[in-house]
GROMACS .gro file of C-alpha atoms in nm:
model
  289
    1MET     CA    1   0.000   0.000   0.000
    2ALA     CA    2   0.136   0.341  -0.096
    3GLY     CA    3   0.262   0.531   0.205
    4SER     CA    4   0.247   0.232   0.438
    5TRP     CA    5   0.548   0.190   0.670
    6THR     CA    6   0.613  -0.129   0.865
    7PHE     CA    7   0.874  -0.165   1.139
    8GLU     CA    8   0.947  -0.330   1.474
    9ALA     CA    9   0.926  -0.143   1.804
   10LEU     CA   10   0.837  -0.227   2.165
   11GLY     CA   11   0.884  -0.594   2.084
   12THR     CA   12   0.608  -0.609   1.824
   13GLY     CA   13   0.526  -0.522   1.464
   14TRP     CA   14   0.390  -0.182   1.367
   15GLU     CA   15   0.227  -0.049   1.051
   16VAL     CA   16   0.180   0.323   1.005
   17ASP     CA   17  -0.035   0.403   0.705
   18ALA     CA   18   0.087   0.754   0.625
   19ASP     CA   19   0.317   0.927   0.381
   20LEU     CA   20   0.619   1.007   0.598
   21THR     CA   21   0.962   1.137   0.505
   22PRO     CA   22   1.270   0.956   0.639
   23ALA     CA   23   1.311   1.234   0.895
   24GLU     CA   24   0.949   1.195   1.012
   25GLN     CA   25   0.995   0.819   1.039
   26ALA     CA   26   1.305   0.881   1.250
   27THR     CA   27   1.102   1.106   1.480
   28VAL     CA   28   0.846   0.830   1.535
   29ARG     CA   29   1.118   0.573   1.600
   30ALA     CA   30   1.292   0.804   1.847
   31ALA     CA   31   0.970   0.858   2.044
   32LEU     CA   32   0.909   0.483   2.068
   33GLU     CA   33   1.272   0.417   2.160
   34ASP     CA   34   1.248   0.670   2.442
   35PHE     CA   35   0.928   0.505   2.565
   36ASP     CA   36   1.091   0.160   2.549
   37ARG     CA   37   1.408   0.276   2.724
   38THR     CA   38   1.195   0.400   3.011
   39TRP     CA   39   0.929   0.129   3.046
   40SER     CA   40   1.058  -0.198   2.900
   41ARG     CA   41   1.118  -0.486   3.141
   42PHE     CA   42   1.305  -0.674   2.866
   43ARG     CA   43   1.611  -0.447   2.837
   44PRO     CA   44   1.874  -0.405   3.111
   45ASP     CA   45   1.923  -0.032   3.049
   46SER     CA   46   1.561   0.068   3.112
   47CYS     CA   47   1.434   0.263   3.411
   48VAL     CA   48   1.209  -0.035   3.493
   49ALA     CA   49   1.512  -0.266   3.507
   50GLU     CA   50   1.691  -0.019   3.733
   51LEU     CA   51   1.395  -0.016   3.971
   52ALA     CA   52   1.397  -0.395   3.978
   53ARG     CA   53   1.762  -0.383   4.085
   54GLY     CA   54   1.661  -0.165   4.379
   55GLY     CA   55   1.748   0.184   4.265
   56GLY     CA   56   1.648   0.490   4.072
   57SER     CA   57   1.307   0.619   3.978
   58ILE     CA   58   1.104   0.664   3.662
   59PRO     CA   59   1.043   1.017   3.537
   60LEU     CA   60   0.674   1.070   3.468
   61THR     CA   61   0.528   1.279   3.188
   62GLU     CA   62   0.172   1.408   3.168
   63ASP     CA   63   0.092   1.103   2.956
   64THR     CA   64   0.241   0.849   3.194
   65GLU     CA   65   0.076   1.022   3.491
   66ARG     CA   66  -0.251   0.953   3.310
   67LEU     CA   67  -0.139   0.594   3.253
   68LEU     CA   68  -0.093   0.542   3.627
   69ASP     CA   69  -0.427   0.711   3.694
   70LEU     CA   70  -0.583   0.461   3.454
   71TYR     CA   71  -0.420   0.173   3.641
   72ASP     CA   72  -0.585   0.298   3.959
   73VAL     CA   73  -0.924   0.282   3.786
   74LEU     CA   74  -0.849  -0.063   3.640
   75ALA     CA   75  -0.748  -0.195   3.982
   76GLU     CA   76  -1.070  -0.073   4.140
   77LEU     CA   77  -1.278  -0.204   3.849
   78THR     CA   78  -1.125  -0.553   3.867
   79GLY     CA   79  -1.082  -0.590   4.242
   80GLY     CA   80  -0.703  -0.568   4.212
   81ALA     CA   81  -0.667  -0.821   3.929
   82VAL     CA   82  -0.505  -0.562   3.698
   83SER     CA   83  -0.182  -0.414   3.833
   84PRO     CA   84   0.140  -0.264   3.692
   85LEU     CA   85   0.334  -0.480   3.940
   86VAL     CA   86   0.291  -0.813   3.755
   87GLY     CA   87   0.640  -0.816   3.601
   88ASP     CA   88   0.780  -1.067   3.850
   89SER     CA   89   0.462  -1.275   3.817
   90LEU     CA   90   0.510  -1.301   3.440
   91ALA     CA   91   0.880  -1.379   3.481
   92ALA     CA   92   0.804  -1.653   3.734
   93LEU     CA   93   0.592  -1.828   3.472
   94GLY     CA   94   0.861  -1.801   3.203
   95TYR     CA   95   0.777  -1.474   3.029
   96ASP     CA   96   1.099  -1.314   3.149
   97ALA     CA   97   1.359  -1.081   3.004
   98GLY     CA   98   1.538  -1.373   2.843
   99TYR     CA   99   1.215  -1.523   2.704
  100SER     CA  100   1.295  -1.855   2.870
  101LEU     CA  101   0.927  -1.961   2.831
  102VAL     CA  102   0.981  -2.222   3.099
  103GLY     CA  103   0.683  -2.230   3.332
  104GLY     CA  104   0.751  -2.204   3.705
  105ASN     CA  105   0.554  -2.146   4.020
  106PRO     CA  106   0.295  -1.866   4.023
  107CYS     CA  107   0.398  -1.549   4.201
  108PRO     CA  108   0.125  -1.306   4.314
  109ALA     CA  109   0.204  -0.940   4.248
  110PRO     CA  110   0.308  -0.717   4.538
  111PRO     CA  111   0.040  -0.486   4.680
  112VAL     CA  112  -0.001  -0.151   4.507
  113SER     CA  113   0.131   0.011   4.824
  114ALA     CA  114   0.474  -0.087   4.691
  115LEU     CA  115   0.437   0.195   4.439
  116GLN     CA  116   0.584   0.524   4.558
  117ARG     CA  117   0.442   0.795   4.336
  118SER     CA  118   0.528   1.160   4.368
  119PRO     CA  119   0.480   1.452   4.128
  120GLY     CA  120   0.695   1.381   3.824
  121SER     CA  121   0.840   1.047   3.933
  122LEU     CA  122   0.763   0.688   4.027
  123ALA     CA  123   0.968   0.467   4.257
  124LEU     CA  124   0.919   0.142   4.448
  125ARG     CA  125   0.935   0.094   4.823
  126GLU     CA  126   1.101  -0.242   4.759
  127PRO     CA  127   1.262  -0.396   4.448
  128GLY     CA  128   1.010  -0.529   4.200
  129MET     CA  129   0.944  -0.554   3.827
  130LEU     CA  130   0.688  -0.327   3.667
  131ASP     CA  131   0.499  -0.434   3.357
  132ILE     CA  132   0.266  -0.182   3.192
  133GLY     CA  133   0.155  -0.421   2.918
  134ALA     CA  134  -0.211  -0.388   3.014
  135ALA     CA  135  -0.229  -0.036   2.868
  136GLY     CA  136   0.123   0.075   2.774
  137LYS     CA  137   0.116  -0.023   2.408
  138GLY     CA  138  -0.209   0.165   2.370
  139LEU     CA  139  -0.043   0.475   2.512
  140ALA     CA  140   0.241   0.432   2.260
  141VAL     CA  141  -0.019   0.421   1.980
  142ASP     CA  142  -0.171   0.744   2.111
  143LEU     CA  143   0.174   0.904   2.113
  144VAL     CA  144   0.240   0.803   1.752
  145ALA     CA  145  -0.105   0.921   1.641
  146ARG     CA  146  -0.040   1.257   1.806
  147LEU     CA  147   0.296   1.285   1.631
  148LEU     CA  148   0.128   1.219   1.296
  149ASP     CA  149  -0.128   1.491   1.368
  150THR     CA  150   0.156   1.736   1.431
  151MET     CA  151   0.385   1.634   1.146
  152LEU     CA  152   0.108   1.615   0.885
  153ALA     CA  153  -0.104   1.908   1.002
  154HIS     CA  154  -0.040   2.081   0.668
  155THR     CA  155  -0.199   1.789   0.477
  156PRO     CA  156  -0.522   1.689   0.655
  157GLY     CA  157  -0.616   1.326   0.599
  158ALA     CA  158  -0.262   1.226   0.498
  159ALA     CA  159  -0.235   0.993   0.799
  160ARG     CA  160  -0.471   0.699   0.778
  161SER     CA  161  -0.404   0.451   1.058
  162VAL     CA  162  -0.161   0.324   1.321
  163ASP     CA  163  -0.160  -0.050   1.388
  164ALA     CA  164   0.052  -0.199   1.667
  165SER     CA  165  -0.038  -0.568   1.649
  166GLY     CA  166  -0.388  -0.555   1.789
  167ASP     CA  167  -0.401  -0.191   1.895
  168LEU     CA  168  -0.542   0.013   1.605
  169TRP     CA  169  -0.596   0.387   1.569
  170ASN     CA  170  -0.795   0.533   1.281
  171CYS     CA  171  -0.658   0.879   1.222
  172ALA     CA  172  -0.882   1.186   1.219
  173GLY     CA  173  -0.994   1.285   0.871
  174HIS     CA  174  -0.971   0.931   0.733
  175ARG     CA  175  -1.266   0.720   0.626
  176PRO     CA  176  -1.410   0.458   0.865
  177LEU     CA  177  -1.212   0.135   0.873
  178ARG     CA  178  -1.384  -0.203   0.855
  179VAL     CA  179  -1.204  -0.434   1.096
  180ALA     CA  180  -1.253  -0.806   1.155
  181LEU     CA  181  -1.259  -0.942   1.510
  182GLU     CA  182  -1.028  -1.243   1.501
  183HIS     CA  183  -1.161  -1.577   1.626
  184PRO     CA  184  -0.945  -1.680   1.927
  185ASP     CA  185  -0.948  -2.045   1.818
  186ASP     CA  186  -0.873  -1.989   1.448
  187PRO     CA  187  -0.704  -1.669   1.322
  188ARG     CA  188  -0.839  -1.742   0.972
  189LEU     CA  189  -1.192  -1.675   1.097
  190ALA     CA  190  -1.374  -1.372   1.237
  191VAL     CA  191  -1.635  -1.357   1.511
  192GLY     CA  192  -1.759  -1.020   1.388
  193THR     CA  193  -1.671  -0.692   1.219
  194VAL     CA  194  -1.676  -0.328   1.327
  195GLU     CA  195  -1.657   0.006   1.149
  196LEU     CA  196  -1.390   0.207   1.329
  197ALA     CA  197  -1.468   0.578   1.303
  198PRO     CA  198  -1.202   0.844   1.236
  199GLY     CA  199  -1.035   0.946   1.560
  200ALA     CA  200  -1.122   0.620   1.735
  201ALA     CA  201  -0.917   0.329   1.866
  202LEU     CA  202  -0.985  -0.044   1.870
  203CYS     CA  203  -0.771  -0.256   2.103
  204ALA     CA  204  -0.778  -0.633   2.144
  205SER     CA  205  -0.636  -0.897   2.374
  206ALA     CA  206  -0.650  -1.276   2.354
  207VAL     CA  207  -0.502  -1.576   2.530
  208ASN     CA  208  -0.375  -1.722   2.200
  209ARG     CA  209  -0.132  -1.430   2.171
  210ARG     CA  210   0.190  -1.442   2.374
  211ALA     CA  211   0.110  -1.795   2.489
  212TRP     CA  212   0.366  -2.059   2.584
  213GLY     CA  213   0.407  -2.383   2.775
  214THR     CA  214   0.093  -2.559   2.891
  215ASP     CA  215  -0.201  -2.319   2.926
  216LEU     CA  216   0.025  -2.022   2.998
  217HIS     CA  217  -0.034  -1.677   2.853
  218HIS     CA  218   0.031  -1.311   2.931
  219VAL     CA  219  -0.302  -1.209   3.091
  220LEU     CA  220  -0.248  -1.275   3.461
  221ASP     CA  221  -0.461  -1.216   3.766
  222ALA     CA  222  -0.228  -1.004   3.979
  223ARG     CA  223  -0.386  -1.144   4.296
  224THR     CA  224  -0.279  -1.501   4.221
  225GLY     CA  225  -0.008  -1.474   3.955
  226LEU     CA  226  -0.205  -1.721   3.741
  227PRO     CA  227  -0.332  -1.681   3.383
  228VAL     CA  228  -0.702  -1.601   3.364
  229ARG     CA  229  -0.934  -1.874   3.230
  230ASP     CA  230  -1.284  -1.723   3.229
  231VAL     CA  231  -1.233  -1.509   2.916
  232VAL     CA  232  -1.032  -1.591   2.602
  233ALA     CA  233  -1.055  -1.274   2.392
  234SER     CA  234  -1.166  -0.912   2.422
  235TRP     CA  235  -1.203  -0.593   2.219
  236ALA     CA  236  -1.266  -0.235   2.329
  237ILE     CA  237  -1.345   0.076   2.125
  238GLY     CA  238  -1.292   0.429   2.251
  239ASP     CA  239  -1.136   0.765   2.174
  240SER     CA  240  -0.803   0.675   2.337
  241ALA     CA  241  -0.593   0.370   2.251
  242MET     CA  242  -0.447   0.373   2.603
  243VAL     CA  243  -0.791   0.351   2.762
  244ALA     CA  244  -0.913   0.094   2.508
  245ASP     CA  245  -0.602  -0.116   2.567
  246GLY     CA  246  -0.653  -0.108   2.942
  247ALA     CA  247  -1.021  -0.190   2.892
  248ALA     CA  248  -0.933  -0.493   2.678
  249THR     CA  249  -0.740  -0.628   2.978
  250ALA     CA  250  -1.008  -0.535   3.230
  251LEU     CA  251  -1.264  -0.732   3.026
  252PHE     CA  252  -1.093  -1.052   3.137
  253PHE     CA  253  -1.203  -0.976   3.494
  254ALA     CA  254  -1.507  -0.745   3.484
  255PRO     CA  255  -1.839  -0.749   3.296
  256PRO     CA  256  -1.840  -0.556   2.966
  257GLY     CA  257  -2.116  -0.321   3.082
  258ALA     CA  258  -1.918  -0.220   3.389
  259VAL     CA  259  -1.603  -0.164   3.183
  260VAL     CA  260  -1.785   0.049   2.926
  261GLU     CA  261  -1.944   0.265   3.197
  262ALA     CA  262  -1.629   0.308   3.408
  263LEU     CA  263  -1.401   0.396   3.116
  264GLY     CA  264  -1.640   0.585   2.889
  265LEU     CA  265  -1.599   0.344   2.598
  266THR     CA  266  -1.799   0.331   2.278
  267ALA     CA  267  -1.831  -0.047   2.301
  268ALA     CA  268  -1.675  -0.364   2.439
  269VAL     CA  269  -1.686  -0.729   2.332
  270CYS     CA  270  -1.551  -1.038   2.502
  271ILE     CA  271  -1.561  -1.414   2.448
  272THR     CA  272  -1.587  -1.631   2.756
  273GLY     CA  273  -1.415  -1.961   2.815
  274GLU     CA  274  -1.745  -2.126   2.719
  275ARG     CA  275  -1.729  -1.932   2.388
  276ARG     CA  276  -2.021  -1.702   2.469
  277VAL     CA  277  -1.996  -1.358   2.310
  278LEU     CA  278  -2.082  -1.066   2.539
  279VAL     CA  279  -2.134  -0.715   2.402
  280ALA     CA  280  -2.187  -0.381   2.576
  281GLY     CA  281  -2.218  -0.023   2.456
  282ARG     CA  282  -2.293   0.095   2.103
  283LEU     CA  283  -2.105  -0.154   1.887
  284PRO     CA  284  -2.047  -0.005   1.539
  285GLY     CA  285  -2.079  -0.342   1.370
  286GLU     CA  286  -2.195  -0.694   1.437
  287VAL     CA  287  -2.091  -1.025   1.590
  288PHE     CA  288  -2.169  -1.354   1.420
  289ALA     CA  289  -2.309  -1.535   1.722
   0.00000   0.00000   0.00000
């Protein structure tokens, strides 16, 4: 597709559908590299890794302050099941910095009181591993979309979409995008379709992504350190990819109606372990069940 740019960042594949110069592409890469260098638990030079070694703090921006505020809402909504302190829990099950993928004993996350937040910075009261995967990639999508708005302000509609492997932003001024909702048991099939409006985000999560070992995957209940079983896939639509991403995680633990109301979403869909499809909000499309 003309103007489409694919690349790797934050450990996943990205596609930015926009006509960007090499310098503009470098600006996007630099923003994502800075985000990764701060928040990645997979690189030894990150601020998160330094915290895990028992030192330092993480500088907070206005955006990452909002990310932590969202985590507070997600924790209340899910009874503590969603937490940014699940890094050690994931590592204990094999999803560690070295990608050993060797399952071990479950490790419940520390209480949120371990977080020491002050204006402009975040520290830990004791060493621990943060993981902002519940909403962090969505925030990165928002950051890239905002960069596109700034860089291409002189050519409205030039940016079309940002896709970060399941987190999708339809840029303002573009036509609605028709998006298939992937079947969690067979990626060749769809359980439904939606029309994603300009300026809206669709984020998804599923247990068949980032799965390893026997029945192990990346969506953990922070209270137990165990992968969730009651839900196998989720989608959330809203006007912020960060919020939609966090909602897609919360849907593994809370009813769709409650998630839509608490986070101001357009719509939410989830598939239970019994393969029932639950829908809440004003879904701009249909499900085939």
